[in-house]
Amino acid sequence: MVLLLVLLLHSGFCVPLPSPSNVSISSYNLQHSLSFWPGPGTPPGASFMVQILGSRMTRWTSVSDCVDLKPGQTCNLTSNFMDPLDHYRARVRAISTNQTSKWTVSRQFQPLSDTVLGPPDVSLSGCGSCLVLQVRLPTDKLLRHNSLVTSIYWELLFHVHRTRDGAEFKLKLPYKQESIIPYLQPGVEYCVSVSITTTFNPTSIFSERRCSFTSPPPSDISQFLLLGLS
């Protein structure tokens, strides 16, 4: 009986450490974050480590800032997924006193196509029969520090609304910090919202609508004088 108890203590009661679940990567404006849930029955005090693998990498690599995560913590993968067109996977396992769980692998992730492109910052002013727009992308920080992101062809999609009668049209132009929408009516108010797109990620969030007159509208006095002369 004693021998049986000893055998049970050394074998039957050695419960495997549960693997993490719901390993997923979310991304907003090319800022990437991995999240996960501890597996059911994970003991208190367990930690978690993250590794990544890209299509151009030969082996899984540990993420230095994510080797001792606690439940509820996320792993920032922005600096690890530097190639916006590569395909990556991440995996997570639990670690407890003398035990490690099996790995749980995320789905495949491509930084550029799987990110959500947020709205750009927009300001506009009139220029006679046109509007001048100053546009700053939400990804500007990455554009300055990642040449691979800079080399991507970015476009701006403008949604133009004429306040007077509600007429609307859309216009797509290559990204520049300053863009001009020409051939508008002088002295008329237009409202514009802008989104950014790429060939690899055509969907994005439009900015809030900004409004401006193309040129100062005629004053009441000038309109009265014109009526008197006619």
PDB file of C-alpha atoms in Angstrom:
ATOM      1  CA  MET A   1       0.000   0.000   0.000  1.00  0.00           C
ATOM      2  CA  VAL A   2       2.830   2.353   0.890  1.00  0.00           C
ATOM      3  CA  LEU A   3       4.600   1.479  -2.364  1.00  0.00           C
ATOM      4  CA  LEU A   4       1.441   2.261  -4.337  1.00  0.00           C
ATOM      5  CA  LEU A   5       1.113   5.635  -2.599  1.00  0.00           C
ATOM      6  CA  VAL A   6       4.725   6.489  -3.418  1.00  0.00           C
ATOM      7  CA  LEU A   7       4.183   5.594  -7.072  1.00  0.00           C
ATOM      8  CA  LEU A   8       1.075   7.769  -7.215  1.00  0.00           C
ATOM      9  CA  LEU A   9       2.898  10.689  -5.668  1.00  0.00           C
ATOM     10  CA  HIS A  10       5.690  10.448  -8.239  1.00  0.00           C
ATOM     11  CA  SER A  11       3.572   9.841 -11.309  1.00  0.00           C
ATOM     12  CA  GLY A  12      -0.189  10.042 -11.101  1.00  0.00           C
ATOM     13  CA  PHE A  13      -0.314  13.324  -9.223  1.00  0.00           C
ATOM     14  CA  CYS A  14       2.083  15.123 -11.590  1.00  0.00           C
ATOM     15  CA  VAL A  15      -0.496  17.261 -13.410  1.00  0.00           C
ATOM     16  CA  PRO A  16       0.748  18.905 -16.638  1.00  0.00           C
ATOM     17  CA  LEU A  17       0.956  22.701 -16.553  1.00  0.00           C
ATOM     18  CA  PRO A  18      -1.962  24.110 -18.617  1.00  0.00           C
ATOM     19  CA  SER A  19      -1.069  25.901 -21.840  1.00  0.00           C
ATOM     20  CA  PRO A  20      -2.161  29.525 -22.362  1.00  0.00           C
ATOM     21  CA  SER A  21      -5.267  30.139 -24.468  1.00  0.00           C
ATOM     22  CA  ASN A  22      -6.630  32.926 -26.693  1.00  0.00           C
ATOM     23  CA  VAL A  23      -3.180  34.003 -27.884  1.00  0.00           C
ATOM     24  CA  SER A  24      -3.849  36.908 -30.238  1.00  0.00           C
ATOM     25  CA  ILE A  25      -2.081  39.909 -31.780  1.00  0.00           C
ATOM     26  CA  SER A  26      -3.851  43.237 -32.162  1.00  0.00           C
ATOM     27  CA  SER A  27      -2.481  46.282 -33.956  1.00  0.00           C
ATOM     28  CA  TYR A  28      -3.405  49.962 -34.233  1.00  0.00           C
ATOM     29  CA  ASN A  29      -1.328  52.341 -36.363  1.00  0.00           C
ATOM     30  CA  LEU A  30       1.418  49.697 -36.632  1.00  0.00           C
ATOM     31  CA  GLN A  31       1.718  49.410 -32.853  1.00  0.00           C
ATOM     32  CA  HIS A  32       1.463  45.671 -32.172  1.00  0.00           C
ATOM     33  CA  SER A  33       0.432  43.989 -28.918  1.00  0.00           C
ATOM     34  CA  LEU A  34       0.086  40.310 -27.976  1.00  0.00           C
ATOM     35  CA  SER A  35      -2.418  39.181 -25.356  1.00  0.00           C
ATOM     36  CA  PHE A  36      -3.337  35.777 -23.915  1.00  0.00           C
ATOM     37  CA  TRP A  37      -5.290  34.055 -21.172  1.00  0.00           C
ATOM     38  CA  PRO A  38      -3.767  31.662 -18.635  1.00  0.00           C
ATOM     39  CA  GLY A  39      -5.002  28.127 -19.174  1.00  0.00           C
ATOM     40  CA  PRO A  40      -7.684  26.829 -16.783  1.00  0.00           C
ATOM     41  CA  GLY A  41      -6.053  25.565 -13.613  1.00  0.00           C
ATOM     42  CA  THR A  42      -2.821  27.537 -14.032  1.00  0.00           C
ATOM     43  CA  PRO A  43      -1.274  27.761 -10.542  1.00  0.00           C
ATOM     44  CA  PRO A  44      -0.773  31.133  -8.841  1.00  0.00           C
ATOM     45  CA  GLY A  45       2.720  32.481  -9.368  1.00  0.00           C
ATOM     46  CA  ALA A  46       3.097  31.076 -12.878  1.00  0.00           C
ATOM     47  CA  SER A  47       4.773  33.326 -15.434  1.00  0.00           C
ATOM     48  CA  PHE A  48       4.677  33.343 -19.221  1.00  0.00           C
ATOM     49  CA  MET A  49       7.214  33.817 -21.990  1.00  0.00           C
ATOM     50  CA  VAL A  50       6.784  34.850 -25.639  1.00  0.00           C
ATOM     51  CA  GLN A  51       8.702  33.860 -28.757  1.00  0.00           C
ATOM     52  CA  ILE A  52       8.257  34.997 -32.368  1.00  0.00           C
ATOM     53  CA  LEU A  53       8.992  33.544 -35.794  1.00  0.00           C
ATOM     54  CA  GLY A  54       8.995  35.411 -39.113  1.00  0.00           C
ATOM     55  CA  SER A  55       8.917  33.911 -42.594  1.00  0.00           C
ATOM     56  CA  ARG A  56      12.529  35.066 -43.071  1.00  0.00           C
ATOM     57  CA  MET A  57      13.677  33.737 -39.682  1.00  0.00           C
ATOM     58  CA  THR A  58      15.154  30.260 -39.241  1.00  0.00           C
ATOM     59  CA  ARG A  59      14.165  29.665 -35.609  1.00  0.00           C
ATOM     60  CA  TRP A  60      11.879  30.901 -32.883  1.00  0.00           C
ATOM     61  CA  THR A  61      13.331  33.853 -30.964  1.00  0.00           C
ATOM     62  CA  SER A  62      12.483  34.950 -27.429  1.00  0.00           C
ATOM     63  CA  VAL A  63      11.163  38.486 -26.935  1.00  0.00           C
ATOM     64  CA  SER A  64      13.503  39.962 -24.321  1.00  0.00           C
ATOM     65  CA  ASP A  65      10.846  42.123 -22.643  1.00  0.00           C
ATOM     66  CA  CYS A  66       8.340  39.265 -22.503  1.00  0.00           C
ATOM     67  CA  VAL A  67      10.078  36.347 -20.778  1.00  0.00           C
ATOM     68  CA  ASP A  68       8.486  36.816 -17.352  1.00  0.00           C
ATOM     69  CA  LEU A  69       4.950  38.052 -17.971  1.00  0.00           C
ATOM     70  CA  LYS A  70       2.247  37.797 -15.340  1.00  0.00           C
ATOM     71  CA  PRO A  71      -1.428  36.997 -16.025  1.00  0.00           C
ATOM     72  CA  GLY A  72      -3.144  40.019 -17.565  1.00  0.00           C
ATOM     73  CA  GLN A  73       0.053  41.561 -18.928  1.00  0.00           C
ATOM     74  CA  THR A  74       0.526  42.094 -22.674  1.00  0.00           C
ATOM     75  CA  CYS A  75       3.633  41.912 -24.844  1.00  0.00           C
ATOM     76  CA  ASN A  76       4.571  44.871 -27.060  1.00  0.00           C
ATOM     77  CA  LEU A  77       5.845  43.446 -30.369  1.00  0.00           C
ATOM     78  CA  THR A  78       6.196  46.733 -32.278  1.00  0.00           C
ATOM     79  CA  SER A  79      10.001  46.707 -32.332  1.00  0.00           C
ATOM     80  CA  ASN A  80      10.077  42.966 -33.112  1.00  0.00           C
ATOM     81  CA  PHE A  81       7.828  43.133 -36.185  1.00  0.00           C
ATOM     82  CA  MET A  82       9.972  45.618 -38.096  1.00  0.00           C
ATOM     83  CA  ASP A  83       9.199  44.405 -41.619  1.00  0.00           C
ATOM     84  CA  PRO A  84       5.626  45.561 -42.340  1.00  0.00           C
ATOM     85  CA  LEU A  85       5.239  43.057 -45.197  1.00  0.00           C
ATOM     86  CA  ASP A  86       6.645  39.960 -43.489  1.00  0.00           C
ATOM     87  CA  HIS A  87       4.441  37.247 -41.997  1.00  0.00           C
ATOM     88  CA  TYR A  88       4.926  36.496 -38.312  1.00  0.00           C
ATOM     89  CA  ARG A  89       3.655  34.143 -35.648  1.00  0.00           C
ATOM     90  CA  ALA A  90       4.025  34.348 -31.888  1.00  0.00           C
ATOM     91  CA  ARG A  91       3.783  31.648 -29.258  1.00  0.00           C
ATOM     92  CA  VAL A  92       3.338  31.673 -25.488  1.00  0.00           C
ATOM     93  CA  ARG A  93       3.952  29.092 -22.776  1.00  0.00           C
ATOM     94  CA  ALA A  94       3.491  29.024 -19.028  1.00  0.00           C
ATOM     95  CA  ILE A  95       6.365  28.484 -16.598  1.00  0.00           C
ATOM     96  CA  SER A  96       6.017  27.353 -13.007  1.00  0.00           C
ATOM     97  CA  THR A  97       8.405  25.807 -10.511  1.00  0.00           C
ATOM     98  CA  ASN A  98      10.124  22.957 -12.431  1.00  0.00           C
ATOM     99  CA  GLN A  99       7.396  22.870 -15.091  1.00  0.00           C
ATOM    100  CA  THR A 100       6.735  24.372 -18.484  1.00  0.00           C
ATOM    101  CA  SER A 101       3.552  24.046 -20.512  1.00  0.00           C
ATOM    102  CA  LYS A 102       3.231  23.298 -24.187  1.00  0.00           C
ATOM    103  CA  TRP A 103       3.371  26.287 -26.529  1.00  0.00           C
ATOM    104  CA  THR A 104       0.217  27.970 -27.811  1.00  0.00           C
ATOM    105  CA  VAL A 105       0.752  29.568 -31.239  1.00  0.00           C
ATOM    106  CA  SER A 106      -1.035  32.639 -32.605  1.00  0.00           C
ATOM    107  CA  ARG A 107      -2.486  32.881 -36.076  1.00  0.00           C
ATOM    108  CA  GLN A 108      -0.297  34.333 -38.829  1.00  0.00           C
ATOM    109  CA  PHE A 109       0.086  38.116 -38.651  1.00  0.00           C
ATOM    110  CA  GLN A 110       1.229  40.638 -41.275  1.00  0.00           C
ATOM    111  CA  PRO A 111       1.871  44.059 -39.711  1.00  0.00           C
ATOM    112  CA  LEU A 112       0.659  46.273 -42.545  1.00  0.00           C
ATOM    113  CA  SER A 113      -2.427  44.375 -43.675  1.00  0.00           C
ATOM    114  CA  ASP A 114      -3.550  43.388 -40.155  1.00  0.00           C
ATOM    115  CA  THR A 115      -3.193  46.769 -38.485  1.00  0.00           C
ATOM    116  CA  VAL A 116      -6.013  49.281 -38.095  1.00  0.00           C
ATOM    117  CA  LEU A 117      -5.044  52.609 -39.651  1.00  0.00           C
ATOM    118  CA  GLY A 118      -6.450  55.349 -37.458  1.00  0.00           C
ATOM    119  CA  PRO A 119      -7.546  58.821 -38.568  1.00  0.00           C
ATOM    120  CA  PRO A 120      -4.886  61.376 -39.527  1.00  0.00           C
ATOM    121  CA  ASP A 121      -4.667  64.860 -38.006  1.00  0.00           C
ATOM    122  CA  VAL A 122      -6.124  67.369 -40.480  1.00  0.00           C
ATOM    123  CA  SER A 123      -6.297  71.154 -40.759  1.00  0.00           C
ATOM    124  CA  LEU A 124      -7.487  73.127 -43.785  1.00  0.00           C
ATOM    125  CA  SER A 125      -7.707  76.651 -45.124  1.00  0.00           C
ATOM    126  CA  GLY A 126      -9.065  78.347 -48.228  1.00  0.00           C
ATOM    127  CA  CYS A 127      -6.983  79.411 -51.221  1.00  0.00           C
ATOM    128  CA  GLY A 128      -9.495  81.157 -53.493  1.00  0.00           C
ATOM    129  CA  SER A 129     -11.109  78.395 -55.492  1.00  0.00           C
ATOM    130  CA  CYS A 130      -9.375  75.576 -53.630  1.00  0.00           C
ATOM    131  CA  LEU A 131      -8.608  74.186 -50.184  1.00  0.00           C
ATOM    132  CA  VAL A 132      -5.167  73.581 -48.694  1.00  0.00           C
ATOM    133  CA  LEU A 133      -4.966  70.648 -46.277  1.00  0.00           C
ATOM    134  CA  GLN A 134      -2.203  69.892 -43.807  1.00  0.00           C
ATOM    135  CA  VAL A 135      -2.254  66.167 -43.052  1.00  0.00           C
ATOM    136  CA  ARG A 136      -0.175  64.323 -40.474  1.00  0.00           C
ATOM    137  CA  LEU A 137      -0.370  60.544 -40.471  1.00  0.00           C
ATOM    138  CA  PRO A 138      -0.868  58.711 -37.170  1.00  0.00           C
ATOM    139  CA  THR A 139       2.086  56.546 -38.233  1.00  0.00           C
ATOM    140  CA  ASP A 140       4.472  59.528 -38.582  1.00  0.00           C
ATOM    141  CA  LYS A 141       6.730  58.298 -35.773  1.00  0.00           C
ATOM    142  CA  LEU A 142       7.278  54.976 -37.548  1.00  0.00           C
ATOM    143  CA  LEU A 143       7.758  56.733 -40.879  1.00  0.00           C
ATOM    144  CA  ARG A 144      10.700  58.580 -39.354  1.00  0.00           C
ATOM    145  CA  HIS A 145      12.313  55.523 -37.745  1.00  0.00           C
ATOM    146  CA  ASN A 146      11.552  52.632 -40.096  1.00  0.00           C
ATOM    147  CA  SER A 147      12.748  52.911 -43.696  1.00  0.00           C
ATOM    148  CA  LEU A 148      10.629  49.906 -44.699  1.00  0.00           C
ATOM    149  CA  VAL A 149       7.481  51.738 -43.603  1.00  0.00           C
ATOM    150  CA  THR A 150       8.656  54.905 -45.372  1.00  0.00           C
ATOM    151  CA  SER A 151       9.030  53.049 -48.686  1.00  0.00           C
ATOM    152  CA  ILE A 152       5.367  51.991 -48.742  1.00  0.00           C
ATOM    153  CA  TYR A 153       3.091  53.873 -51.134  1.00  0.00           C
ATOM    154  CA  TRP A 154       0.581  55.756 -48.982  1.00  0.00           C
ATOM    155  CA  GLU A 155      -2.534  57.463 -50.323  1.00  0.00           C
ATOM    156  CA  LEU A 156      -5.034  59.927 -48.893  1.00  0.00           C
ATOM    157  CA  LEU A 157      -8.757  59.533 -49.489  1.00  0.00           C
ATOM    158  CA  PHE A 158     -10.690  62.808 -49.187  1.00  0.00           C
ATOM    159  CA  HIS A 159     -14.447  62.937 -48.616  1.00  0.00           C
ATOM    160  CA  VAL A 160     -15.567  66.471 -49.576  1.00  0.00           C
ATOM    161  CA  HIS A 161     -18.963  67.889 -48.588  1.00  0.00           C
ATOM    162  CA  ARG A 162     -20.337  71.264 -49.764  1.00  0.00           C
ATOM    163  CA  THR A 163     -22.266  72.788 -46.884  1.00  0.00           C
ATOM    164  CA  ARG A 164     -24.619  74.903 -48.995  1.00  0.00           C
ATOM    165  CA  ASP A 165     -26.437  72.097 -50.786  1.00  0.00           C
ATOM    166  CA  GLY A 166     -24.945  68.866 -49.453  1.00  0.00           C
ATOM    167  CA  ALA A 167     -23.150  67.967 -52.693  1.00  0.00           C
ATOM    168  CA  GLU A 168     -20.346  65.447 -52.113  1.00  0.00           C
ATOM    169  CA  PHE A 169     -17.453  63.845 -53.932  1.00  0.00           C
ATOM    170  CA  LYS A 170     -14.388  61.724 -53.117  1.00  0.00           C
ATOM    171  CA  LEU A 171     -10.808  62.284 -54.214  1.00  0.00           C
ATOM    172  CA  LYS A 172      -7.719  60.074 -53.831  1.00  0.00           C
ATOM    173  CA  LEU A 173      -4.205  61.580 -53.932  1.00  0.00           C
ATOM    174  CA  PRO A 174      -0.669  60.389 -53.091  1.00  0.00           C
ATOM    175  CA  TYR A 175       0.254  61.209 -49.513  1.00  0.00           C
ATOM    176  CA  LYS A 176       1.929  64.558 -48.925  1.00  0.00           C
ATOM    177  CA  GLN A 177       1.939  66.626 -45.774  1.00  0.00           C
ATOM    178  CA  GLU A 178       0.305  69.434 -47.767  1.00  0.00           C
ATOM    179  CA  SER A 179      -2.381  68.647 -50.335  1.00  0.00           C
ATOM    180  CA  ILE A 180      -4.616  70.878 -52.448  1.00  0.00           C
ATOM    181  CA  ILE A 181      -8.194  70.183 -53.519  1.00  0.00           C
ATOM    182  CA  PRO A 182      -8.680  72.370 -56.618  1.00  0.00           C
ATOM    183  CA  TYR A 183     -11.601  73.553 -58.773  1.00  0.00           C
ATOM    184  CA  LEU A 184     -13.952  74.516 -55.963  1.00  0.00           C
ATOM    185  CA  GLN A 185     -16.378  77.430 -55.860  1.00  0.00           C
ATOM    186  CA  PRO A 186     -14.977  80.665 -54.341  1.00  0.00           C
ATOM    187  CA  GLY A 187     -16.591  81.960 -51.178  1.00  0.00           C
ATOM    188  CA  VAL A 188     -18.269  78.639 -50.403  1.00  0.00           C
ATOM    189  CA  GLU A 189     -17.867  76.484 -47.297  1.00  0.00           C
ATOM    190  CA  TYR A 190     -16.681  72.889 -47.717  1.00  0.00           C
ATOM    191  CA  CYS A 191     -16.160  70.212 -45.092  1.00  0.00           C
ATOM    192  CA  VAL A 192     -13.517  67.505 -45.540  1.00  0.00           C
ATOM    193  CA  SER A 193     -12.705  64.228 -43.786  1.00  0.00           C
ATOM    194  CA  VAL A 194      -9.581  62.215 -44.619  1.00  0.00           C
ATOM    195  CA  SER A 195      -8.385  58.625 -44.295  1.00  0.00           C
ATOM    196  CA  ILE A 196      -5.114  56.935 -45.233  1.00  0.00           C
ATOM    197  CA  THR A 197      -4.846  53.810 -47.369  1.00  0.00           C
ATOM    198  CA  THR A 198      -2.209  51.552 -48.879  1.00  0.00           C
ATOM    199  CA  THR A 199      -2.340  48.815 -51.486  1.00  0.00           C
ATOM    200  CA  PHE A 200      -2.032  46.271 -48.670  1.00  0.00           C
ATOM    201  CA  ASN A 201      -4.581  47.830 -46.334  1.00  0.00           C
ATOM    202  CA  PRO A 202      -7.358  49.731 -48.139  1.00  0.00           C
ATOM    203  CA  THR A 203      -9.570  50.144 -45.082  1.00  0.00           C
ATOM    204  CA  SER A 204      -9.013  52.791 -42.431  1.00  0.00           C
ATOM    205  CA  ILE A 205     -10.802  55.226 -40.143  1.00  0.00           C
ATOM    206  CA  PHE A 206     -11.786  58.671 -41.441  1.00  0.00           C
ATOM    207  CA  SER A 207     -10.798  61.776 -39.507  1.00  0.00           C
ATOM    208  CA  GLU A 208     -13.377  64.092 -38.011  1.00  0.00           C
ATOM    209  CA  ARG A 209     -14.875  66.499 -40.528  1.00  0.00           C
ATOM    210  CA  ARG A 210     -13.078  69.865 -40.812  1.00  0.00           C
ATOM    211  CA  CYS A 211     -14.746  72.856 -42.494  1.00  0.00           C
ATOM    212  CA  SER A 212     -13.499  76.044 -44.171  1.00  0.00           C
ATOM    213  CA  PHE A 213     -14.518  78.591 -46.796  1.00  0.00           C
ATOM    214  CA  THR A 214     -12.489  78.565 -49.996  1.00  0.00           C
ATOM    215  CA  SER A 215     -12.314  82.364 -49.692  1.00  0.00           C
ATOM    216  CA  PRO A 216     -14.083  84.856 -47.416  1.00  0.00           C
ATOM    217  CA  PRO A 217     -17.806  84.861 -48.217  1.00  0.00           C
ATOM    218  CA  PRO A 218     -19.302  88.127 -49.562  1.00  0.00           C
ATOM    219  CA  SER A 219     -20.342  90.455 -46.753  1.00  0.00           C
ATOM    220  CA  ASP A 220     -23.928  91.656 -46.371  1.00  0.00           C
ATOM    221  CA  ILE A 221     -22.867  95.165 -47.426  1.00  0.00           C
ATOM    222  CA  SER A 222     -21.213  94.010 -50.646  1.00  0.00           C
ATOM    223  CA  GLN A 223     -24.229  91.877 -51.476  1.00  0.00           C
ATOM    224  CA  PHE A 224     -26.494  94.905 -50.862  1.00  0.00           C
ATOM    225  CA  LEU A 225     -24.327  97.071 -53.150  1.00  0.00           C
ATOM    226  CA  LEU A 226     -24.380  94.447 -55.872  1.00  0.00           C
ATOM    227  CA  LEU A 227     -28.155  94.260 -55.664  1.00  0.00           C
ATOM    228  CA  GLY A 228     -28.369  98.067 -55.845  1.00  0.00           C
ATOM    229  CA  LEU A 229     -26.212  98.203 -58.958  1.00  0.00           C
ATOM    230  CA  SER A 230     -28.162  95.516 -60.770  1.00  0.00           C
TER     231      SER A 230
END
